[in-house]
PDB file of C-alpha atoms and ligand atoms in Angstrom:
ATOM      1  CA  MET A  35     107.175  92.420  73.629  1.00 85.00           C
ATOM      2  CA  SER A  36     109.481  95.123  74.835  1.00 96.00           C
ATOM      3  CA  ILE A  37     108.925  97.307  77.889  1.00 98.00           C
ATOM      4  CA  SER A  38     107.778 100.213  75.748  1.00 98.00           C
ATOM      5  CA  GLU A  39     105.265  97.886  73.936  1.00 98.00           C
ATOM      6  CA  ASN A  40     103.983  96.568  77.345  1.00 98.00           C
ATOM      7  CA  LEU A  41     103.544 100.060  78.527  1.00 98.00           C
ATOM      8  CA  LYS A  42     101.681 101.108  75.367  1.00 98.00           C
ATOM      9  CA  HIS A  43      99.476  98.035  75.558  1.00 98.00           C
ATOM     10  CA  ILE A  44      98.489  98.614  79.192  1.00 98.00           C
ATOM     11  CA  LYS A  45      97.971 102.299  78.697  1.00 98.00           C
ATOM     12  CA  SER A  46      95.672 101.644  75.778  1.00 98.00           C
ATOM     13  CA  GLN A  47      93.324  99.878  78.236  1.00 97.00           C
ATOM     14  CA  LEU A  48      93.143 102.769  80.769  1.00 98.00           C
ATOM     15  CA  GLY A  49      90.399 105.300  80.673  1.00 94.00           C
ATOM     16  CA  GLU A  50      90.706 109.002  81.143  1.00 94.00           C
ATOM     17  CA  GLY A  51      92.415 110.035  84.337  1.00 96.00           C
ATOM     18  CA  VAL A  52      93.650 106.555  85.274  1.00 98.00           C
ATOM     19  CA  THR A  53      97.353 106.332  86.259  1.00 98.00           C
ATOM     20  CA  LEU A  54      99.648 103.422  85.513  1.00 98.00           C
ATOM     21  CA  VAL A  55     102.232 102.966  88.279  1.00 99.00           C
ATOM     22  CA  ALA A  56     105.035 100.773  86.857  1.00 98.00           C
ATOM     23  CA  VAL A  57     106.095  98.559  89.698  1.00 98.00           C
ATOM     24  CA  SER A  58     109.887  98.227  89.364  1.00 98.00           C
ATOM     25  CA  LYS A  59     110.652  96.297  92.593  1.00 96.00           C
ATOM     26  CA  TYR A  60     112.060  93.356  90.656  1.00 94.00           C
ATOM     27  CA  SER A  61     113.586  95.550  87.838  1.00 96.00           C
ATOM     28  CA  THR A  62     117.041  96.641  87.125  1.00 97.00           C
ATOM     29  CA  ASN A  63     117.938 100.350  86.741  1.00 97.00           C
ATOM     30  CA  GLU A  64     118.431  99.683  83.040  1.00 97.00           C
ATOM     31  CA  GLU A  65     114.911  98.327  82.706  1.00 98.00           C
ATOM     32  CA  ILE A  66     113.584 101.395  84.693  1.00 98.00           C
ATOM     33  CA  GLN A  67     115.543 103.688  82.387  1.00 98.00           C
ATOM     34  CA  GLU A  68     114.056 101.939  79.352  1.00 98.00           C
ATOM     35  CA  ALA A  69     110.458 102.675  80.624  1.00 98.00           C
ATOM     36  CA  TYR A  70     111.587 106.227  81.404  1.00 98.00           C
ATOM     37  CA  ASP A  71     112.889 106.621  77.919  1.00 98.00           C
ATOM     38  CA  ALA A  72     109.525 105.465  76.563  1.00 98.00           C
ATOM     39  CA  GLY A  73     108.056 108.390  78.391  1.00 98.00           C
ATOM     40  CA  HIS A  74     106.980 106.769  81.597  1.00 98.00           C
ATOM     41  CA  ARG A  75     107.326 108.682  84.890  1.00 98.00           C
ATOM     42  CA  ASP A  76     105.372 106.850  87.623  1.00 98.00           C
ATOM     43  CA  PHE A  77     107.189 103.916  89.312  1.00 98.00           C
ATOM     44  CA  GLY A  78     106.377 101.904  92.414  1.00 98.00           C
ATOM     45  CA  GLU A  79     108.759 100.442  94.946  1.00 98.00           C
ATOM     46  CA  ASN A  80     108.417  98.599  98.223  1.00 97.00           C
ATOM     47  CA  LYS A  81     111.702  98.848 100.049  1.00 98.00           C
ATOM     48  CA  ALA A  82     112.437 102.222 101.582  1.00 98.00           C
ATOM     49  CA  GLN A  83     116.147 102.041 102.065  1.00 96.00           C
ATOM     50  CA  ASP A  84     116.678 100.452  98.577  1.00 95.00           C
ATOM     51  CA  LEU A  85     114.577 103.141  97.012  1.00 97.00           C
ATOM     52  CA  GLU A  86     116.535 105.894  98.749  1.00 96.00           C
ATOM     53  CA  VAL A  87     119.713 104.564  96.979  1.00 94.00           C
ATOM     54  CA  LYS A  88     118.106 103.719  93.784  1.00 95.00           C
ATOM     55  CA  LYS A  89     116.450 106.971  93.077  1.00 97.00           C
ATOM     56  CA  ASP A  90     119.840 108.812  92.973  1.00 97.00           C
ATOM     57  CA  LYS A  91     120.944 106.663  90.031  1.00 98.00           C
ATOM     58  CA  LEU A  92     117.852 107.468  88.005  1.00 98.00           C
ATOM     59  CA  PRO A  93     116.291 110.667  86.542  1.00 98.00           C
ATOM     60  CA  ASN A  94     115.100 112.993  89.234  1.00 97.00           C
ATOM     61  CA  ASP A  95     111.764 113.754  87.636  1.00 98.00           C
ATOM     62  CA  ILE A  96     110.578 110.258  88.268  1.00 98.00           C
ATOM     63  CA  ARG A  97     107.512 110.226  90.544  1.00 98.00           C
ATOM     64  CA  TRP A  98     108.253 107.454  93.035  1.00 98.00           C
ATOM     65  CA  HIS A  99     105.311 105.690  94.619  1.00 98.00           C
ATOM     66  CA  PHE A 100     105.832 103.719  97.774  1.00 98.00           C
ATOM     67  CA  ILE A 101     103.416 100.777  97.273  1.00 98.00           C
ATOM     68  CA  GLY A 102     104.422  98.314 100.046  1.00 96.00           C
ATOM     69  CA  HIS A 103     104.041  98.021 103.777  1.00 96.00           C
ATOM     70  CA  LEU A 104     106.035 100.987 105.277  1.00 97.00           C
ATOM     71  CA  GLN A 105     107.502 100.224 108.665  1.00 97.00           C
ATOM     72  CA  ARG A 106     107.373 103.300 110.869  1.00 97.00           C
ATOM     73  CA  ASN A 107     111.175 103.468 111.426  1.00 98.00           C
ATOM     74  CA  LYS A 108     111.763 103.363 107.610  1.00 98.00           C
ATOM     75  CA  ALA A 109     109.483 106.410 106.847  1.00 98.00           C
ATOM     76  CA  LYS A 110     112.426 108.749 107.191  1.00 98.00           C
ATOM     77  CA  TYR A 111     114.226 107.205 104.127  1.00 98.00           C
ATOM     78  CA  ILE A 112     111.593 108.341 101.611  1.00 98.00           C
ATOM     79  CA  THR A 113     109.776 111.333 103.021  1.00 98.00           C
ATOM     80  CA  ASP A 114     111.881 113.981 101.304  1.00 97.00           C
ATOM     81  CA  PHE A 115     111.102 112.750  97.784  1.00 98.00           C
ATOM     82  CA  ILE A 116     108.169 110.303  97.744  1.00 98.00           C
ATOM     83  CA  HIS A 117     105.295 111.265  95.400  1.00 98.00           C
ATOM     84  CA  LEU A 118     102.582 109.069  97.060  1.00 98.00           C
ATOM     85  CA  VAL A 119     102.474 106.577  99.892  1.00 98.00           C
ATOM     86  CA  HIS A 120      99.948 103.898  98.923  1.00 98.00           C
ATOM     87  CA  ALA A 121      99.543 101.648 101.883  1.00 97.00           C
ATOM     88  CA  VAL A 122      99.044 103.545 105.129  1.00 98.00           C
ATOM     89  CA  ASP A 123      97.413 101.161 107.582  1.00 96.00           C
ATOM     90  CA  SER A 124      97.504 102.952 110.953  1.00 97.00           C
ATOM     91  CA  PHE A 125      97.235 106.375 112.537  1.00 98.00           C
ATOM     92  CA  LYS A 126     100.705 105.796 114.134  1.00 98.00           C
ATOM     93  CA  LEU A 127     102.240 105.378 110.631  1.00 98.00           C
ATOM     94  CA  LEU A 128     100.470 108.582 109.303  1.00 98.00           C
ATOM     95  CA  ARG A 129     101.768 110.395 112.295  1.00 98.00           C
ATOM     96  CA  GLU A 130     105.293 109.291 111.683  1.00 98.00           C
ATOM     97  CA  ILE A 131     105.043 110.179 107.937  1.00 98.00           C
ATOM     98  CA  ASN A 132     103.708 113.691 109.129  1.00 98.00           C
ATOM     99  CA  LYS A 133     106.632 114.054 111.397  1.00 98.00           C
ATOM    100  CA  GLN A 134     109.200 113.343 108.727  1.00 98.00           C
ATOM    101  CA  ALA A 135     107.443 115.208 106.101  1.00 98.00           C
ATOM    102  CA  LYS A 136     107.521 118.301 108.350  1.00 98.00           C
ATOM    103  CA  LYS A 137     111.347 118.093 108.598  1.00 98.00           C
ATOM    104  CA  SER A 138     111.418 118.078 104.821  1.00 97.00           C
ATOM    105  CA  ASN A 139     108.938 120.876 104.610  1.00 98.00           C
ATOM    106  CA  ARG A 140     106.635 118.820 102.533  1.00 98.00           C
ATOM    107  CA  THR A 141     103.030 117.697 102.563  1.00 98.00           C
ATOM    108  CA  ILE A 142     102.802 114.064 101.521  1.00 98.00           C
ATOM    109  CA  PRO A 143      99.840 112.480  99.849  1.00 98.00           C
ATOM    110  CA  CYS A 144      98.876 109.153 101.285  1.00 98.00           C
ATOM    111  CA  LEU A 145      96.318 106.447 100.652  1.00 98.00           C
ATOM    112  CA  LEU A 146      94.702 104.395 103.412  1.00 98.00           C
ATOM    113  CA  GLN A 147      95.003 100.628 102.732  1.00 98.00           C
ATOM    114  CA  MET A 148      91.772  98.618 103.164  1.00 97.00           C
ATOM    115  CA  HIS A 149      92.103  94.861 103.795  1.00 96.00           C
ATOM    116  CA  ILE A 150      89.981  93.278 101.140  1.00 95.00           C
ATOM    117  CA  ALA A 151      91.716  89.922 100.478  1.00 91.00           C
ATOM    118  CA  ALA A 152      90.964  86.566 101.972  1.00 86.00           C
ATOM    119  CA  GLU A 153      94.559  86.084 102.937  1.00 81.00           C
ATOM    120  CA  ASP A 154      95.368  87.367 106.385  1.00 75.00           C
ATOM    121  CA  THR A 155      98.989  87.946 105.312  1.00 70.00           C
ATOM    122  CA  LYS A 156      97.982  91.130 103.535  1.00 70.00           C
ATOM    123  CA  PHE A 157      98.104  94.370 105.547  1.00 87.00           C
ATOM    124  CA  GLY A 158      95.441  96.918 105.819  1.00 95.00           C
ATOM    125  CA  MET A 159      92.442  98.141 107.854  1.00 97.00           C
ATOM    126  CA  ASP A 160      88.860  97.132 107.744  1.00 96.00           C
ATOM    127  CA  GLU A 161      86.053  99.594 106.919  1.00 97.00           C
ATOM    128  CA  SER A 162      85.418 100.678 110.491  1.00 97.00           C
ATOM    129  CA  GLU A 163      89.163 101.202 111.269  1.00 97.00           C
ATOM    130  CA  ILE A 164      89.377 103.459 108.208  1.00 98.00           C
ATOM    131  CA  GLU A 165      86.342 105.344 109.159  1.00 98.00           C
ATOM    132  CA  ASN A 166      87.590 105.776 112.792  1.00 98.00           C
ATOM    133  CA  LEU A 167      91.001 106.973 111.507  1.00 98.00           C
ATOM    134  CA  ILE A 168      89.250 109.605 109.291  1.00 98.00           C
ATOM    135  CA  ALA A 169      86.931 110.695 112.199  1.00 97.00           C
ATOM    136  CA  ASP A 170      89.811 111.023 114.612  1.00 97.00           C
ATOM    137  CA  PRO A 171      90.072 114.614 115.694  1.00 96.00           C
ATOM    138  CA  LYS A 172      93.824 114.366 115.985  1.00 97.00           C
ATOM    139  CA  LEU A 173      93.974 113.688 112.230  1.00 98.00           C
ATOM    140  CA  THR A 174      93.512 117.341 111.421  1.00 96.00           C
ATOM    141  CA  GLU A 175      96.602 118.240 113.450  1.00 97.00           C
ATOM    142  CA  LEU A 176      98.693 116.305 110.858  1.00 98.00           C
ATOM    143  CA  GLN A 177      99.398 119.278 108.588  1.00 98.00           C
ATOM    144  CA  ASN A 178     102.216 117.578 106.583  1.00 98.00           C
ATOM    145  CA  VAL A 179     100.091 114.682 105.291  1.00 98.00           C
ATOM    146  CA  LYS A 180      97.018 114.570 103.131  1.00 98.00           C
ATOM    147  CA  VAL A 181      94.848 111.541 102.736  1.00 98.00           C
ATOM    148  CA  VAL A 182      93.924 111.497  99.087  1.00 98.00           C
ATOM    149  CA  GLY A 183      92.201 108.054  98.672  1.00 98.00           C
ATOM    150  CA  LEU A 184      92.145 104.343  99.208  1.00 98.00           C
ATOM    151  CA  MET A 185      94.298 101.376  98.204  1.00 98.00           C
ATOM    152  CA  GLY A 186      93.703  97.666  98.311  1.00 97.00           C
ATOM    153  CA  MET A 187      94.998  94.258  97.111  1.00 97.00           C
ATOM    154  CA  ALA A 188      92.667  91.400  96.119  1.00 97.00           C
ATOM    155  CA  THR A 189      93.154  87.829  96.927  1.00 96.00           C
ATOM    156  CA  ASN A 190      95.614  86.047  94.664  1.00 95.00           C
ATOM    157  CA  THR A 191      93.262  83.698  92.918  1.00 96.00           C
ATOM    158  CA  ASP A 192      92.000  82.761  89.441  1.00 96.00           C
ATOM    159  CA  ASP A 193      88.495  83.191  90.844  1.00 97.00           C
ATOM    160  CA  SER A 194      87.663  86.519  89.091  1.00 97.00           C
ATOM    161  CA  ALA A 195      84.220  86.733  90.687  1.00 98.00           C
ATOM    162  CA  LYS A 196      85.954  86.780  94.098  1.00 97.00           C
ATOM    163  CA  VAL A 197      88.431  89.421  92.962  1.00 98.00           C
ATOM    164  CA  ASN A 198      85.530  91.362  91.464  1.00 98.00           C
ATOM    165  CA  SER A 199      83.602  91.386  94.797  1.00 98.00           C
ATOM    166  CA  GLU A 200      86.610  92.504  96.754  1.00 97.00           C
ATOM    167  CA  PHE A 201      87.333  95.378  94.407  1.00 98.00           C
ATOM    168  CA  LYS A 202      83.627  96.313  94.617  1.00 98.00           C
ATOM    169  CA  GLN A 203      83.940  96.438  98.385  1.00 98.00           C
ATOM    170  CA  LEU A 204      86.781  98.876  98.180  1.00 98.00           C
ATOM    171  CA  LYS A 205      84.987 100.928  95.562  1.00 98.00           C
ATOM    172  CA  ASN A 206      81.924 101.151  97.777  1.00 98.00           C
ATOM    173  CA  LEU A 207      83.829 102.468 100.786  1.00 98.00           C
ATOM    174  CA  PHE A 208      85.594 104.976  98.486  1.00 98.00           C
ATOM    175  CA  GLU A 209      82.220 106.361  97.238  1.00 98.00           C
ATOM    176  CA  LYS A 210      80.743 106.307 100.657  1.00 98.00           C
ATOM    177  CA  LEU A 211      83.615 108.378 102.026  1.00 98.00           C
ATOM    178  CA  LYS A 212      83.565 110.588  98.968  1.00 97.00           C
ATOM    179  CA  ALA A 213      79.950 111.547  99.735  1.00 97.00           C
ATOM    180  CA  ALA A 214      80.699 112.216 103.438  1.00 97.00           C
ATOM    181  CA  THR A 215      81.771 115.356 105.174  1.00 96.00           C
ATOM    182  CA  LEU A 216      85.541 114.921 105.396  1.00 97.00           C
ATOM    183  CA  PRO A 217      88.262 116.830 107.506  1.00 96.00           C
ATOM    184  CA  GLY A 218      90.413 119.433 105.703  1.00 95.00           C
ATOM    185  CA  ASN A 219      93.328 117.133 104.983  1.00 97.00           C
ATOM    186  CA  VAL A 220      91.197 114.356 103.586  1.00 98.00           C
ATOM    187  CA  ASN A 221      89.962 114.232 100.046  1.00 97.00           C
ATOM    188  CA  MET A 222      88.871 111.036  98.199  1.00 98.00           C
ATOM    189  CA  GLU A 223      90.398 111.431  94.719  1.00 98.00           C
ATOM    190  CA  LYS A 224      92.410 108.270  94.078  1.00 98.00           C
ATOM    191  CA  LEU A 225      91.538 104.569  94.175  1.00 98.00           C
ATOM    192  CA  SER A 226      94.694 102.417  93.814  1.00 98.00           C
ATOM    193  CA  MET A 227      93.757  98.873  92.930  1.00 98.00           C
ATOM    194  CA  GLY A 228      94.810  96.355  90.348  1.00 98.00           C
ATOM    195  CA  MET A 229      98.085  94.489  89.610  1.00 98.00           C
ATOM    196  CA  SER A 230      99.265  92.398  86.612  1.00 98.00           C
ATOM    197  CA  GLN A 231      96.858  89.593  87.385  1.00 97.00           C
ATOM    198  CA  ASP A 232      93.751  91.602  87.997  1.00 98.00           C
ATOM    199  CA  TYR A 233      94.020  95.220  86.756  1.00 98.00           C
ATOM    200  CA  GLU A 234      91.380  94.728  84.045  1.00 98.00           C
ATOM    201  CA  ILE A 235      88.869  93.746  86.801  1.00 98.00           C
ATOM    202  CA  ALA A 236      90.028  96.664  88.919  1.00 98.00           C
ATOM    203  CA  LEU A 237      89.460  99.039  85.929  1.00 98.00           C
ATOM    204  CA  GLU A 238      85.917  97.697  85.499  1.00 98.00           C
ATOM    205  CA  ASN A 239      85.330  98.605  89.240  1.00 98.00           C
ATOM    206  CA  GLY A 240      86.528 102.121  88.957  1.00 98.00           C
ATOM    207  CA  SER A 241      90.212 101.992  89.743  1.00 98.00           C
ATOM    208  CA  THR A 242      92.069 105.269  89.118  1.00 98.00           C
ATOM    209  CA  MET A 243      95.509 103.926  89.695  1.00 98.00           C
ATOM    210  CA  VAL A 244      96.864 100.524  88.751  1.00 98.00           C
ATOM    211  CA  ARG A 245     100.071  99.081  90.097  1.00 98.00           C
ATOM    212  CA  VAL A 246     101.551  96.802  87.465  1.00 98.00           C
ATOM    213  CA  GLY A 247     104.943  95.157  87.647  1.00 98.00           C
ATOM    214  CA  THR A 248     105.337  91.867  85.809  1.00 98.00           C
ATOM    215  CA  ALA A 249     103.091  92.844  82.876  1.00 98.00           C
ATOM    216  CA  VAL A 250     105.207  95.981  82.261  1.00 98.00           C
ATOM    217  CA  PHE A 251     108.682  94.516  82.685  1.00 98.00           C
ATOM    218  CA  LYS A 252     108.212  91.021  81.244  1.00 94.00           C
ATOM    219  CA  SER A 253     109.876  90.432  77.833  1.00 87.00           C
TER     220      SER A 253
HETATM  221  C1  PLP B 864     104.540  93.744  93.614  1.00 61.75           C
HETATM  222  C2  PLP B 864     103.349  94.553  93.880  1.00 61.75           C
HETATM  223  C3  PLP B 864     102.521  94.984  92.804  1.00 61.75           C
HETATM  224  C4  PLP B 864     102.752  94.541  91.324  1.00 61.75           C
HETATM  225  O1  PLP B 864     102.679  93.197  91.190  1.00 61.75           O
HETATM  226  P1  PLP B 864     102.674  92.390  89.787  1.00 61.75           P
HETATM  227  O2  PLP B 864     101.908  91.235  89.987  1.00 61.75           O
HETATM  228  O3  PLP B 864     104.133  92.267  89.406  1.00 61.75           O
HETATM  229  O4  PLP B 864     102.065  93.300  88.827  1.00 61.75           O
HETATM  230  C5  PLP B 864     101.435  95.799  93.013  1.00 61.75           C
HETATM  231  N1  PLP B 864     101.099  96.163  94.254  1.00 61.75           N
HETATM  232  C6  PLP B 864     101.834  95.853  95.380  1.00 61.75           C
HETATM  233  C7  PLP B 864     101.443  96.335  96.650  1.00 61.75           C
HETATM  234  C8  PLP B 864     102.965  95.031  95.166  1.00 61.75           C
HETATM  235  O5  PLP B 864     103.681  94.674  96.263  1.00 61.75           O
END
């Protein structure tokens, strides 16, 4: 199937209000352009400096999502254009994004990454770290970032029951926070979970944003 057929197929599985982020980290600019020409606008990348260069060669109405682990010293490369930062895993990183966003006169939407996978190689915070970050009085001083939801990556396994329970855990925290009284710059709207291998399970568990690379760009 072509990229446009892949996009069509995946989009047909998404419910109302669910966004497909086409993860283009392994794709050429020609492939990204092909998806763009098919009407797609949301793309995900995980290398800040590469993205800064790449975005200038592609249409400027693309909404770029930063989906990977962002090192604090790299935030400055993306803060004047990034649409959403998916994987914030510390207050320090949020503070740095805020500092850079301020220079660009922007308010940047961010998701907090929860560690749900069994592998300890995956970044993210546990439930209490996320709750502590949100409860930190210093958070409201960060006027140039807005926490708009949560993100997580499930274990890379064929065991769909395991993946299912990991996504459930993330969804439960999302709902718990949604029901809580939150600071002014926190609003639980987006739940980013699901990749090529597991986006169907993520959708069953209430994902509002799937990050799919291989299944979009495969031929
Ligand atoms: C690479 C990546 C994806 C997409 O992976 P695929 O298996 O190609 O769909 C999604 N999320 C994150 C954080 C990634 O790094």
